[in-house]
Backbone as numpy.savetxt, mean C-alpha at the origin, in Angstrom:
# Nx Ny Nz CAx CAy CAz Cx Cy Cz
-39.03 -0.34 16.04 -39.02 -0.38 14.62 -37.60 0.33 14.01
-37.05 1.05 14.88 -35.73 1.65 14.39 -34.45 -0.10 13.95
-34.88 -0.75 15.32 -34.04 -1.84 15.35 -34.29 -2.67 14.49
-35.65 -2.76 14.01 -35.99 -3.54 12.63 -35.80 -3.14 11.31
-35.24 -1.89 11.28 -35.12 -1.35 9.94 -33.46 -1.42 9.77
-32.85 -1.27 11.22 -31.29 -1.28 11.24 -30.61 -2.61 10.67
-31.58 -3.56 11.15 -31.27 -4.87 10.91 -31.31 -5.50 9.52
-33.00 -4.55 9.00 -32.83 -4.88 7.78 -31.74 -3.97 6.71
-31.16 -3.16 6.98 -30.08 -2.39 6.42 -28.88 -3.25 6.22
-28.52 -3.69 7.70 -27.42 -4.89 7.91 -27.45 -5.86 6.75
-28.74 -6.43 6.84 -28.70 -7.53 5.84 -28.77 -7.38 4.46
-29.23 -6.19 4.11 -29.16 -5.69 2.57 -27.67 -5.40 2.39
-27.03 -4.70 3.15 -25.73 -4.64 2.95 -24.72 -5.77 2.65
-24.92 -6.78 3.84 -24.40 -8.07 3.57 -24.71 -8.65 2.37
-25.66 -8.71 2.05 -26.32 -9.56 0.66 -25.41 -9.19 -0.72
-25.43 -7.42 -0.51 -24.51 -7.11 -1.70 -23.01 -6.96 -1.73
-22.37 -7.15 -0.17 -21.07 -7.61 -0.13 -21.02 -8.76 -0.65
-21.69 -9.81 -0.12 -21.40 -11.06 -0.28 -21.53 -11.80 -2.11
-22.61 -10.60 -2.53 -22.68 -11.13 -4.23 -21.59 -10.50 -4.96
-21.24 -9.78 -4.64 -19.81 -8.96 -4.97 -18.49 -9.99 -5.55
-18.52 -10.41 -6.68 -17.14 -11.29 -6.56 -16.05 -10.59 -6.12
-14.80 -11.80 -5.51 -13.94 -11.34 -5.42 -12.90 -11.31 -6.38
-11.71 -10.96 -6.44 -10.79 -11.35 -7.67 -10.31 -12.44 -7.84
-10.29 -13.30 -6.62 -10.18 -14.81 -6.81 -11.40 -15.48 -7.70
-12.43 -15.25 -7.22 -13.83 -16.04 -7.83 -13.86 -15.55 -9.31
-13.32 -14.41 -9.44 -13.40 -13.95 -10.95 -12.30 -14.38 -11.84
-11.40 -14.77 -11.13 -9.95 -15.37 -11.95 -10.65 -16.66 -12.32
-11.17 -17.54 -11.42 -11.39 -18.60 -11.34 -12.70 -18.88 -12.61
-13.08 -17.90 -12.54 -14.40 -17.98 -13.65 -13.93 -18.02 -15.13
-12.81 -16.74 -15.21 -12.72 -16.47 -16.37 -11.60 -17.67 -16.98
-11.06 -18.17 -16.00 -9.51 -19.04 -16.36 -10.56 -20.03 -17.18
-11.45 -20.30 -16.98 -12.08 -21.91 -17.32 -12.57 -21.28 -18.75
-12.86 -19.92 -19.27 -13.12 -19.68 -20.40 -12.05 -19.24 -20.89
-10.91 -18.81 -20.53 -9.44 -19.28 -21.30 -9.05 -20.35 -21.46
-9.57 -21.13 -20.69 -8.85 -23.02 -21.31 -9.76 -23.21 -22.51
-10.68 -23.30 -22.15 -12.00 -23.58 -23.43 -11.23 -23.08 -24.79
-10.57 -21.46 -25.04 -10.50 -20.99 -26.03 -9.10 -20.71 -26.41
-8.04 -21.44 -25.59 -6.77 -21.08 -25.64 -5.67 -22.56 -25.69
-6.67 -23.52 -25.28 -6.16 -25.01 -24.98 -6.81 -25.85 -26.16
-5.40 -26.48 -26.83 -5.91 -27.66 -27.74 -6.81 -28.36 -27.28
-6.36 -28.83 -25.94 -7.25 -29.72 -25.44 -7.79 -29.72 -23.70
-8.84 -29.09 -24.17 -9.32 -27.77 -22.63 -9.52 -29.07 -21.28
-9.64 -30.38 -21.61 -9.70 -31.74 -21.13 -8.47 -31.88 -20.04
-7.57 -31.52 -20.77 -6.25 -31.94 -19.96 -6.11 -31.05 -18.71
-6.87 -29.99 -18.64 -6.67 -28.99 -17.66 -7.60 -29.45 -16.45
-7.27 -29.99 -15.54 -7.86 -30.55 -14.47 -8.77 -29.73 -13.13
-7.94 -28.50 -12.50 -7.97 -27.90 -11.83 -6.95 -26.52 -11.29
-8.00 -25.56 -10.86 -6.66 -24.30 -10.27 -6.46 -25.12 -9.06
-4.98 -24.92 -8.66 -4.24 -25.30 -7.36 -4.45 -24.05 -6.46
-3.90 -23.29 -6.86 -3.88 -21.84 -6.06 -3.61 -20.51 -6.57
-4.37 -19.46 -6.06 -4.16 -18.38 -6.65 -3.48 -17.22 -5.94
-2.40 -16.56 -5.99 -1.50 -15.82 -5.26 -1.30 -14.87 -5.65
-1.58 -13.82 -4.69 -1.14 -12.32 -4.75 0.34 -12.08 -5.44
0.50 -11.51 -6.62 1.80 -11.36 -6.97 2.16 -9.50 -6.20
1.84 -8.67 -6.80 1.90 -7.41 -6.42 0.29 -6.58 -6.93
0.16 -5.74 -5.93 -1.22 -4.83 -6.25 -0.65 -3.32 -6.17
-1.04 -2.64 -7.27 -0.71 -1.01 -7.58 -2.18 -0.27 -7.47
-2.36 0.42 -6.51 -3.66 1.61 -6.60 -3.00 2.76 -6.29
-3.08 3.70 -7.34 -2.54 5.01 -6.93 -3.03 6.10 -5.82
-4.84 5.54 -6.11 -5.40 6.64 -5.35 -5.24 6.19 -3.40
-4.85 4.80 -3.46 -4.81 4.04 -2.13 -3.34 4.56 -1.59
-2.36 4.61 -2.64 -1.07 5.32 -2.47 -1.12 6.66 -1.94
-1.52 7.73 -2.87 -2.26 8.89 -2.37 -2.48 8.88 -1.12
-3.52 8.12 -0.48 -3.85 8.81 0.89 -3.36 8.32 1.82
-2.57 7.40 1.37 -1.37 6.63 2.59 -0.30 8.27 2.64
0.09 8.77 1.58 1.19 9.37 1.79 0.62 10.67 2.16
-0.82 11.03 2.07 -1.47 12.35 3.05 -1.25 12.18 4.04
-1.97 10.91 4.58 -2.22 10.36 5.85 -0.57 10.59 6.72
0.74 10.47 6.19 1.78 10.48 6.41 2.23 11.82 6.90
1.87 12.71 5.66 2.15 13.94 6.02 1.39 14.64 6.78
0.19 14.27 7.25 -0.43 14.79 8.75 0.31 14.31 9.91
0.31 13.12 9.64 1.38 12.51 10.84 2.52 13.09 11.29
3.12 13.80 10.24 4.28 14.42 10.75 4.09 15.70 10.79
2.91 16.12 10.44 2.50 17.64 10.94 2.08 17.98 12.61
1.51 16.64 12.50 0.91 16.26 14.10 2.32 16.02 15.05
3.21 15.50 14.79 4.66 15.28 15.57 5.25 16.68 15.54
5.43 17.27 14.66 6.11 18.79 14.69 5.54 19.50 15.23
4.21 19.36 15.72 3.70 19.92 16.72 3.73 20.04 17.87
3.69 18.35 17.86 4.06 17.78 19.53 5.76 18.40 20.09
6.23 18.27 19.22 7.71 18.51 19.31 7.90 20.22 19.82
6.92 21.03 19.09 7.36 22.46 19.58 6.76 22.80 20.52
5.75 22.10 20.98 4.97 22.12 22.29 5.86 21.92 23.40
6.18 20.65 23.17 7.59 20.64 23.98 8.46 21.07 24.64
9.22 21.73 23.25 10.00 22.46 23.37 9.71 24.00 23.92
8.92 24.29 23.61 7.81 25.47 24.23 7.75 25.36 25.94
7.20 24.42 26.25 6.80 24.65 27.63 8.08 24.25 28.40
9.07 23.61 28.00 10.48 23.38 28.66 11.44 24.40 28.55
11.36 25.30 27.44 11.86 26.42 27.27 11.66 27.63 28.48
10.12 27.44 28.48 9.78 28.80 29.47 9.93 28.44 30.80
9.95 27.07 31.16 10.24 26.86 32.68 11.69 26.18 33.14
12.60 25.90 32.43 13.80 25.70 32.54 14.53 25.53 31.31
15.91 26.71 31.48 16.48 26.57 30.39 17.70 25.81 30.61
17.79 25.15 31.48 18.98 24.58 32.13 19.72 23.39 31.02
18.93 22.94 30.05 19.05 21.63 28.98 19.78 22.32 28.18
19.83 23.43 27.66 20.93 24.35 26.83 22.30 24.33 27.62
22.55 23.88 28.30 24.17 24.00 29.25 24.29 22.45 29.25
23.85 21.36 28.75 24.25 20.27 29.00 25.03 19.90 27.95
26.39 19.46 28.57 27.41 19.06 27.73 26.98 18.55 26.28
25.98 17.49 26.04 25.28 17.02 24.96 24.57 17.55 24.32
24.51 18.79 24.49 22.97 19.39 23.92 23.62 19.93 22.40
25.17 20.30 22.71 25.33 20.57 20.96 25.42 19.15 20.15
25.86 18.31 20.42 25.77 16.94 19.61 24.45 16.67 19.51
23.58 16.75 20.14 22.08 16.15 20.22 21.43 17.25 19.32
21.38 18.63 19.27 21.14 19.63 18.44 21.51 19.14 16.84
23.07 18.69 17.06 23.33 18.54 15.23 22.73 17.20 14.52
22.69 16.44 15.39 21.89 14.96 15.03 20.50 15.36 14.66
19.78 15.99 15.69 18.27 16.69 15.04 18.42 17.45 14.26
18.88 18.32 13.80 18.90 19.31 12.91 18.97 18.40 11.40
20.03 17.59 11.64 20.66 16.64 10.47 18.97 15.74 9.78
18.80 15.03 11.14 17.49 14.19 10.83 16.29 15.23 10.19
16.00 16.46 10.94 15.31 17.28 10.62 15.45 17.55 8.84
16.46 17.68 8.41 16.72 17.88 7.06 16.12 17.45 6.20
16.56 15.92 6.47 16.29 14.69 5.58 14.82 14.30 5.27
14.28 14.73 6.98 12.86 14.59 6.73 11.88 15.47 6.02
12.32 17.10 5.74 11.83 17.72 5.14 12.29 17.65 3.63
13.19 17.07 3.66 13.65 16.61 1.83 12.47 15.54 1.36
12.49 14.63 2.13 11.55 13.35 1.97 10.12 14.32 1.69
9.74 14.85 2.82 8.35 15.60 2.79 8.16 16.48 1.36
9.04 17.21 0.78 8.77 18.00 -0.37 8.58 17.05 -1.48
9.46 16.37 -1.68 9.00 15.25 -2.67 7.69 14.40 -2.72
7.33 14.22 -1.48 6.23 13.78 -1.47 4.78 14.47 -1.65
4.93 15.79 -1.03 4.16 16.77 -1.53 4.27 16.95 -2.92
4.94 17.16 -3.64 4.89 17.49 -5.16 4.43 16.20 -5.58
4.51 15.11 -5.48 4.20 14.19 -5.91 2.76 13.97 -5.87
2.27 14.33 -4.67 0.52 14.10 -4.19 0.01 15.40 -5.06
0.57 16.59 -5.26 -0.04 17.66 -5.97 0.33 17.74 -7.31
0.80 16.85 -7.84 0.92 17.17 -9.35 0.72 15.53 -10.24
0.47 14.47 -9.61 0.14 13.58 -10.36 -0.74 13.59 -11.08
-0.54 13.02 -12.66 -1.42 13.15 -13.68 -2.73 12.15 -13.34
-3.68 12.04 -13.83 -4.62 11.17 -13.51 -4.45 10.31 -14.62
-4.25 10.55 -16.00 -4.30 9.90 -16.49 -2.75 8.54 -16.50
-2.10 9.13 -15.69 -1.13 7.95 -15.15 -1.33 7.08 -14.01
-2.64 7.57 -13.40 -3.08 7.03 -12.35 -3.28 5.19 -12.61
-2.99 4.68 -11.58 -3.32 2.95 -11.91 -4.22 2.25 -11.03
-4.56 1.17 -10.96 -5.23 0.51 -10.16 -5.14 -1.14 -10.73
-4.06 -1.87 -10.64 -3.57 -3.39 -11.02 -2.91 -3.98 -9.87
-3.83 -5.52 -10.32 -3.07 -6.54 -9.45 -3.15 -7.63 -10.36
-1.49 -8.12 -9.87 -1.30 -9.17 -10.69 -1.34 -10.57 -9.72
-1.85 -11.69 -10.15 -1.80 -13.03 -9.26 -0.97 -13.85 -10.16
-0.44 -15.06 -9.35 0.07 -16.15 -9.89 -0.97 -17.04 -10.08
-1.47 -17.87 -11.01 -2.41 -18.62 -10.83 -1.57 -20.28 -11.07
-1.87 -21.16 -10.28 -0.90 -22.72 -10.29 -2.15 -23.42 -10.76
-2.04 -24.09 -11.92 -3.11 -25.20 -12.40 -2.55 -26.59 -12.65
-3.42 -27.66 -12.07 -2.68 -28.89 -12.36 -3.59 -29.14 -13.89
-2.66 -29.85 -14.88 -2.78 -30.23 -15.92 -2.55 -31.79 -16.24
-2.86 -32.52 -17.17 -2.61 -33.87 -17.19 -1.63 -34.47 -18.46
-0.46 -34.89 -17.88 0.36 -34.94 -19.05 0.50 -36.49 -19.06
0.57 -37.11 -20.21 0.48 -38.62 -19.90 -0.29 -39.13 -18.77
0.26 -39.80 -17.76 -0.31 -40.58 -16.96 -0.35 -39.54 -15.46
0.20 -38.26 -15.89 1.07 -37.81 -14.20 -0.02 -36.48 -14.33
-0.17 -35.69 -13.23 -0.89 -34.36 -12.96 0.59 -33.49 -12.91
0.71 -32.30 -13.71 1.85 -31.75 -13.45 1.25 -30.16 -13.24
1.99 -29.21 -12.31 1.37 -28.09 -12.39 2.13 -27.04 -12.85
1.86 -26.23 -13.67 1.82 -25.16 -14.31 1.48 -23.52 -13.99
1.92 -22.42 -14.50 1.86 -21.37 -13.75 1.33 -20.49 -14.98
0.32 -19.42 -14.52 0.14 -18.37 -15.53 -0.13 -17.25 -14.88
0.04 -16.20 -15.02 -0.18 -14.82 -14.81 -1.51 -14.15 -14.86
-2.37 -13.82 -13.88 -3.55 -13.23 -13.82 -3.25 -11.72 -13.98
-3.79 -10.91 -14.51 -3.77 -9.50 -14.28 -5.31 -8.68 -14.40
-5.56 -8.11 -13.73 -6.80 -7.40 -13.44 -6.66 -5.93 -13.29
-7.02 -5.12 -14.23 -6.68 -3.91 -13.88 -8.26 -3.10 -13.78
-8.30 -2.46 -12.69 -9.64 -1.83 -12.41 -9.80 -0.53 -13.02
-9.15 -0.16 -13.71 -9.07 0.97 -13.51 -9.45 1.62 -15.58
-9.26 0.71 -16.22 -9.98 0.28 -17.30 -10.46 -0.60 -18.12
-10.21 -1.85 -17.56 -11.17 -2.93 -17.78 -11.74 -3.44 -16.31
-12.82 -2.94 -15.82 -12.99 -3.91 -14.81 -13.88 -5.04 -15.08
-13.86 -6.23 -13.98 -14.13 -7.46 -13.88 -13.45 -8.10 -15.28
-12.42 -7.65 -15.96 -12.18 -8.50 -16.53 -10.46 -8.85 -16.47
-10.23 -10.13 -17.01 -8.88 -10.74 -16.09 -7.92 -11.27 -17.86
-6.83 -10.49 -17.68 -6.14 -10.73 -19.09 -5.12 -11.88 -18.27
-4.68 -13.15 -19.06 -4.05 -13.96 -18.51 -2.60 -13.94 -19.87
-1.62 -14.43 -18.83 -0.53 -14.41 -19.79 1.00 -15.18 -19.10
1.69 -15.91 -20.04 2.58 -16.86 -19.82 3.81 -16.07 -19.21
3.71 -15.10 -19.31 4.80 -14.28 -18.98 4.53 -13.09 -17.84
5.12 -12.73 -17.19 4.53 -11.82 -16.02 4.53 -10.49 -16.54
3.39 -9.82 -16.55 2.92 -8.70 -17.33 3.63 -7.28 -16.77
3.92 -6.63 -17.51 4.65 -5.32 -17.22 3.49 -4.24 -16.71
3.92 -3.48 -15.32 3.23 -2.55 -14.94 3.91 -1.29 -14.97
3.07 -0.24 -15.91 3.41 1.17 -15.88 4.08 1.58 -14.74
4.92 2.54 -14.21 5.09 3.00 -13.49 5.35 2.23 -12.22
5.49 1.33 -11.94 5.59 0.02 -10.71 6.93 1.15 -10.16
8.15 1.33 -10.95 9.11 2.03 -10.19 8.95 3.02 -9.55
8.34 3.73 -10.01 7.98 5.33 -9.46 6.97 5.46 -8.19
6.29 4.02 -8.44 5.35 3.73 -7.04 5.84 3.07 -5.84
6.92 2.44 -6.34 7.72 1.69 -5.51 8.69 2.59 -4.50
8.92 3.64 -5.30 10.30 4.44 -4.87 9.48 5.83 -3.95
8.46 6.08 -3.96 7.37 6.78 -3.61 7.20 6.25 -2.44
6.69 4.92 -2.47 6.14 4.27 -1.35 7.53 4.13 -0.10
8.64 4.00 -0.59 9.88 3.59 0.16 10.23 5.14 0.80
9.79 6.33 0.01 10.24 7.75 0.64 9.02 8.01 1.63
7.84 7.72 1.48 7.08 7.71 2.59 7.45 6.89 3.81
7.68 5.96 3.75 8.44 5.02 4.64 9.59 6.06 5.61
10.18 6.36 4.60 11.57 6.71 5.46 11.26 7.82 5.94
10.25 9.04 5.90 9.41 10.21 6.10 9.10 10.09 7.33
8.22 8.94 7.66 7.66 8.66 9.08 8.53 8.14 9.87
9.68 7.54 9.30 10.33 6.77 10.26 11.20 8.16 11.07
11.84 9.09 9.96 12.49 10.35 10.57 11.84 10.87 11.26
10.45 11.30 11.23 9.31 11.88 11.97 9.30 11.25 13.28
9.29 9.78 13.25 9.17 9.42 14.40 10.49 9.57 15.08
11.54 8.88 14.83 12.85 9.15 15.41 13.21 10.51 16.20
12.73 11.53 15.12 12.56 13.06 15.82 12.10 13.25 17.09
10.77 12.74 17.50 9.83 12.57 18.11 10.47 12.07 19.40
11.18 10.99 19.35 11.31 10.06 20.29 12.88 10.71 20.68
13.41 11.59 19.85 14.89 12.03 20.85 14.58 13.22 21.51
13.54 14.20 21.13 13.07 15.03 22.15 12.27 14.55 23.21
11.49 13.39 23.28 11.28 12.79 24.48 12.50 12.28 25.29
12.80 11.57 24.60 14.06 10.94 25.70 14.72 12.25 26.10
15.46 13.23 25.22 16.16 14.13 25.73 15.68 14.82 27.05
14.36 14.81 26.73 13.76 15.83 28.24 13.49 14.72 29.47
13.59 13.40 28.75 13.51 12.60 30.27 12.12 11.95 29.97
11.55 11.42 28.89 9.94 11.22 28.77 10.35 9.66 28.84
11.33 9.58 27.81 11.39 8.06 27.64 12.93 7.41 28.25
């Protein structure tokens, strides 16, 4: 009975998922309506040749990525602290190595950078304004149009804003402006730099103690 119930639930979930329109299918349906309303001769538009994602910005997804990165950074820090603690208790000879001074300076410099990145990221995550959050995806739609006796490829942009207008597509001949794109890109890049610094720090200590 449990097996049958589980199977039934799986089928229902699958059916619900398959019925949910994808952005691509939504664009296709809305483009047909757009053509009918905005072209003098809709019959000249023959078909959509391709739909390609240009950019996707989701504030909630970004915040989750940043939180995950901060957690990974904390775990790496605990790993380093534990590693140092174990070796300091059993053997202090590494402090006498000729290269320890250079190693220590390099590590502290990298660690300070990581802390700077971390402070900015934590501030962003804690203080982001709900009103400034966004969930937008922009696509390039290439379509074939009949010109004289030939078929030509034309481009148009499709914007889907899931935060303010779900299941609605806005078409534009020019690239739509996306509010907050610079800040979004900057904080995402900062998150990547933070993880890179954290990973390098961990590898430095592992290598110093001969684990790598």
